[in-house]
Coordinates of N, CA and C in Angstrom, one line a residue:
M257 N 47.5 110.9 125.7 CA 49.0 110.2 124.6 C 48.6 109.6 123.5
Q258 N 48.5 109.5 122.2 CA 48.6 108.6 121.3 C 49.2 107.3 120.9
L259 N 48.6 106.3 121.0 CA 49.7 105.0 120.4 C 50.7 105.2 119.4
P260 N 51.5 104.6 119.0 CA 52.4 104.6 118.1 C 51.6 104.0 116.7
T261 N 51.4 104.5 115.7 CA 50.9 103.8 114.6 C 52.1 102.7 114.1
S262 N 51.3 101.6 113.4 CA 52.1 100.6 112.8 C 53.3 100.9 112.2
D263 N 53.5 101.7 111.7 CA 54.5 102.4 110.6 C 55.8 103.0 112.0
E264 N 54.9 104.0 112.6 CA 55.9 104.2 113.5 C 56.5 103.3 114.2
R265 N 56.0 101.9 115.0 CA 56.2 101.1 115.6 C 57.6 100.3 114.8
V266 N 57.7 100.1 113.7 CA 58.2 99.5 112.9 C 59.6 100.1 112.5
W267 N 59.5 101.6 112.0 CA 60.3 102.7 112.3 C 61.0 102.3 113.7
M268 N 60.5 102.9 114.5 CA 61.3 102.9 115.9 C 62.0 101.4 116.2
N269 N 61.7 100.2 116.1 CA 62.0 99.1 115.9 C 63.3 98.6 115.0
Q270 N 63.2 99.5 113.9 CA 64.3 99.3 113.2 C 65.5 100.1 113.8
V271 N 65.0 101.2 114.3 CA 66.6 102.0 114.9 C 66.8 101.1 116.1
Y272 N 66.3 100.8 117.1 CA 66.7 100.3 117.9 C 66.9 99.0 117.6
R273 N 66.8 98.2 117.1 CA 67.8 96.6 116.5 C 69.2 97.7 115.9
T274 N 69.4 98.4 115.0 CA 70.5 99.0 114.2 C 71.3 99.9 115.3
T275 N 70.4 100.2 116.4 CA 71.5 101.2 117.2 C 72.1 99.8 118.3
I276 N 71.4 98.5 118.9 CA 71.9 98.2 119.9 C 72.9 97.0 118.9
K277 N 72.6 96.7 117.4 CA 73.5 95.8 116.8 C 74.9 96.4 117.2
R278 N 74.7 97.7 116.9 CA 76.2 98.6 116.7 C 77.0 98.8 118.0
I279 N 76.2 99.0 119.2 CA 76.8 98.8 120.1 C 77.4 97.7 120.8
L280 N 76.6 96.3 120.4 CA 76.9 95.5 120.5 C 77.8 94.9 119.9
D281 N 78.2 95.1 118.4 CA 79.7 94.6 117.5 C 81.0 96.0 118.3
A282 N 80.7 96.8 118.6 CA 81.7 97.5 118.8 C 82.1 97.1 120.4
F283 N 81.2 96.3 121.0 CA 81.6 96.0 122.5 C 82.4 94.7 122.5
F284 N 82.0 93.9 121.7 CA 82.7 92.7 121.3 C 84.0 92.5 120.9
G285 N 84.0 93.7 119.7 CA 85.2 93.8 118.8 C 86.2 94.8 119.5
V286 N 85.8 95.4 120.9 CA 87.2 95.6 121.7 C 87.2 94.4 122.7
L287 N 86.1 93.6 123.1 CA 87.0 92.8 123.8 C 87.4 91.7 123.3
L288 N 87.4 91.5 122.0 CA 88.2 90.4 121.5 C 89.8 90.8 121.2
L289 N 89.6 92.2 120.8 CA 91.0 93.0 120.9 C 91.6 93.0 122.2
I290 N 91.0 93.0 123.0 CA 91.5 92.8 124.3 C 92.5 91.9 124.7
C291 N 91.2 90.6 124.6 CA 91.9 89.5 124.3 C 92.6 88.8 123.7
L292 N 92.8 89.1 122.5 CA 93.7 88.4 121.3 C 94.9 89.2 121.5
S293 N 94.8 90.2 122.1 CA 96.3 91.3 121.9 C 97.4 90.5 122.1
P294 N 97.7 89.4 123.3 CA 98.7 89.2 123.5 C 99.6 88.2 122.7
L295 N 98.2 87.3 122.2 CA 98.4 86.4 120.7 C 99.0 87.1 119.3
M296 N 98.3 88.5 119.6 CA 98.8 89.3 118.0 C 100.6 89.9 118.6
L297 N 100.8 90.1 119.6 CA 101.9 90.4 119.9 C 102.9 89.4 119.9
V298 N 102.7 88.5 120.1 CA 103.7 87.1 120.0 C 104.1 87.4 118.8
L299 N 102.8 87.1 118.0 CA 102.6 86.8 116.1 C 103.6 88.1 115.8
A300 N 103.8 89.0 116.2 CA 104.4 89.7 115.4 C 105.7 90.3 115.7
I301 N 106.5 89.7 117.3 CA 107.6 89.3 117.6 C 108.1 87.9 116.4
W302 N 107.3 87.3 116.4 CA 108.0 86.4 115.7 C 108.0 86.4 114.0
I303 N 107.2 87.4 113.6 CA 107.5 87.5 112.1 C 108.3 88.3 111.8
K304 N 108.8 89.2 112.6 CA 110.1 90.2 113.0 C 111.3 89.3 113.3
L305 N 111.6 88.3 114.0 CA 112.4 88.2 113.9 C 112.9 87.0 112.9
D306 N 112.0 86.6 112.6 CA 111.9 85.5 111.3 C 112.5 85.9 110.3
S307 N 111.7 87.1 110.0 CA 112.6 87.6 108.7 C 112.4 89.4 108.5
K308 N 113.3 89.8 107.6 CA 113.1 91.4 108.0 C 112.0 92.1 106.8
G309 N 111.7 93.0 107.0 CA 110.9 93.8 106.6 C 109.4 93.9 107.4
P310 N 108.4 94.7 106.9 CA 107.6 95.0 107.9 C 106.4 94.0 108.6
V311 N 106.0 94.0 109.8 CA 105.6 92.9 110.1 C 104.0 93.0 109.9
L312 N 103.4 94.0 109.6 CA 102.0 94.4 108.9 C 102.1 94.4 106.9
F313 N 101.2 93.7 106.6 CA 101.0 93.7 105.3 C 99.8 94.7 104.9
K314 N 99.9 96.1 103.8 CA 99.1 97.0 104.0 C 98.6 96.7 102.4
Q315 N 97.1 96.8 102.3 CA 96.5 96.4 100.9 C 95.6 97.3 100.9
E316 N 95.1 98.0 99.7 CA 93.9 98.8 99.1 C 92.7 98.2 98.7
R317 N 91.6 97.8 99.0 CA 90.4 97.1 98.6 C 89.4 97.9 98.2
V318 N 88.5 97.7 97.3 CA 86.9 98.1 97.2 C 86.2 98.0 97.7
G319 N 85.4 98.5 98.2 CA 84.4 97.7 99.6 C 82.7 98.0 98.8
R320 N 81.9 98.2 99.6 CA 80.7 98.5 99.3 C 80.0 99.8 98.2
N321 N 79.5 99.9 97.4 CA 79.2 101.1 96.4 C 80.7 101.9 96.1
G322 N 81.9 101.0 95.9 CA 83.1 101.1 95.2 C 83.5 102.2 96.4
K323 N 83.5 102.0 97.4 CA 84.1 102.6 98.5 C 85.7 102.1 99.1
R324 N 86.5 102.5 98.5 CA 88.2 101.8 98.9 C 88.1 102.2 100.7
F325 N 88.9 101.2 100.9 CA 89.3 101.0 102.3 C 90.9 100.1 102.2
T326 N 91.6 101.0 103.3 CA 93.1 100.0 103.7 C 92.7 99.0 104.6
I327 N 93.7 97.5 104.5 CA 93.6 96.4 105.0 C 94.9 96.3 105.8
Y328 N 94.6 95.7 106.9 CA 96.4 95.8 107.5 C 96.0 93.8 107.8
K329 N 96.9 93.5 107.5 CA 96.9 91.9 107.7 C 98.5 91.2 108.4
F330 N 98.3 90.3 109.0 CA 99.9 90.0 109.6 C 100.5 89.5 108.1
R331 N 101.9 89.9 107.9 CA 102.5 89.2 106.4 C 102.8 88.0 107.2
S332 N 102.6 87.0 106.0 CA 102.4 85.3 106.1 C 103.7 85.2 105.0
M333 N 104.2 86.3 104.1 CA 105.3 85.3 103.0 C 106.6 86.8 103.2
S334 N 107.3 86.3 102.7 CA 108.6 87.6 102.8 C 107.9 88.6 102.0
D335 N 108.9 90.0 102.2 CA 108.5 91.2 101.8 C 108.8 91.2 100.6
D336 N 109.5 90.4 99.8 CA 109.5 90.7 98.3 C 108.7 89.6 97.5
A337 N 108.0 88.8 97.9 CA 107.5 87.9 97.4 C 106.9 87.9 95.8
P338 N 106.3 88.8 95.8 CA 105.6 88.9 94.2 C 106.6 89.4 93.1
H339 N 108.0 89.8 94.2 CA 108.9 90.3 92.8 C 109.7 88.5 92.5
Q340 N 109.5 87.8 93.1 CA 110.3 86.6 92.9 C 109.7 85.9 91.8
M341 N 108.8 85.6 91.4 CA 108.4 84.7 90.6 C 107.7 85.7 89.0
A342 N 107.6 85.6 88.2 CA 107.1 85.7 87.0 C 105.2 85.3 86.9
T343 N 104.9 86.1 86.5 CA 102.9 86.1 87.1 C 102.6 85.0 86.0
S344 N 103.4 84.8 85.0 CA 103.1 83.5 83.9 C 103.1 82.4 84.8
E345 N 104.1 82.0 85.9 CA 104.3 80.3 86.4 C 102.8 80.5 87.4
F346 N 102.0 81.3 87.2 CA 101.2 81.0 88.9 C 99.9 80.6 87.8
G347 N 99.7 80.5 86.7 CA 98.8 80.3 86.1 C 97.5 80.0 86.3
Y348 N 96.9 81.4 86.4 CA 95.9 81.9 86.7 C 94.6 81.8 86.0
V349 N 93.6 81.3 86.6 CA 92.0 80.8 86.2 C 91.5 81.7 86.6
R350 N 90.3 82.5 85.1 CA 89.4 83.7 85.3 C 88.4 82.7 85.5
I351 N 87.3 83.0 86.5 CA 86.1 82.7 86.5 C 85.2 83.3 86.6
I352 N 84.3 83.6 85.5 CA 83.7 84.5 85.0 C 81.6 84.3 85.7
G353 N 81.5 83.3 86.2 CA 80.3 82.6 86.5 C 79.8 81.3 86.0
V354 N 78.7 80.7 87.0 CA 78.3 79.9 86.4 C 77.0 79.5 85.0
N355 N 77.2 78.8 84.3 CA 76.8 78.8 82.9 C 76.8 79.9 82.5
S356 N 77.6 80.7 82.3 CA 78.0 82.2 81.4 C 78.7 81.6 80.0
K357 N 78.6 82.0 79.0 CA 79.2 81.7 77.9 C 79.6 83.0 76.9

C-alpha cells in the first residue's frame, strides 16, 4: 500500500476538518436550543401578554453571494412601530467608508 502524497493529505485533512466542524456545529446548536428553550418559551409568553401582534418578527435578508434568507427574531417593538413615525424624523446617516471622497 502506498502512502498518500502531500496534496492528498492536505485534501483529506480539509475534508475531515469541515466534516468534524459541521458535526460539532450541529451538536452544539441542538444542545443550546434544548437548554434555552424554556427561556424562549417564557419570553414568547411575555411578549404575547404584553402586546398584540405576532411574537416573532420575520425579515428577509441578503447573505453570501446575494442569496436571500429569512430571519426570525423575537419582536421587541410594537407591531406597527415602523408606521408610527415619519422616516425623516430618524435622521439617517449614510456611512460609505473610511477616507472615501
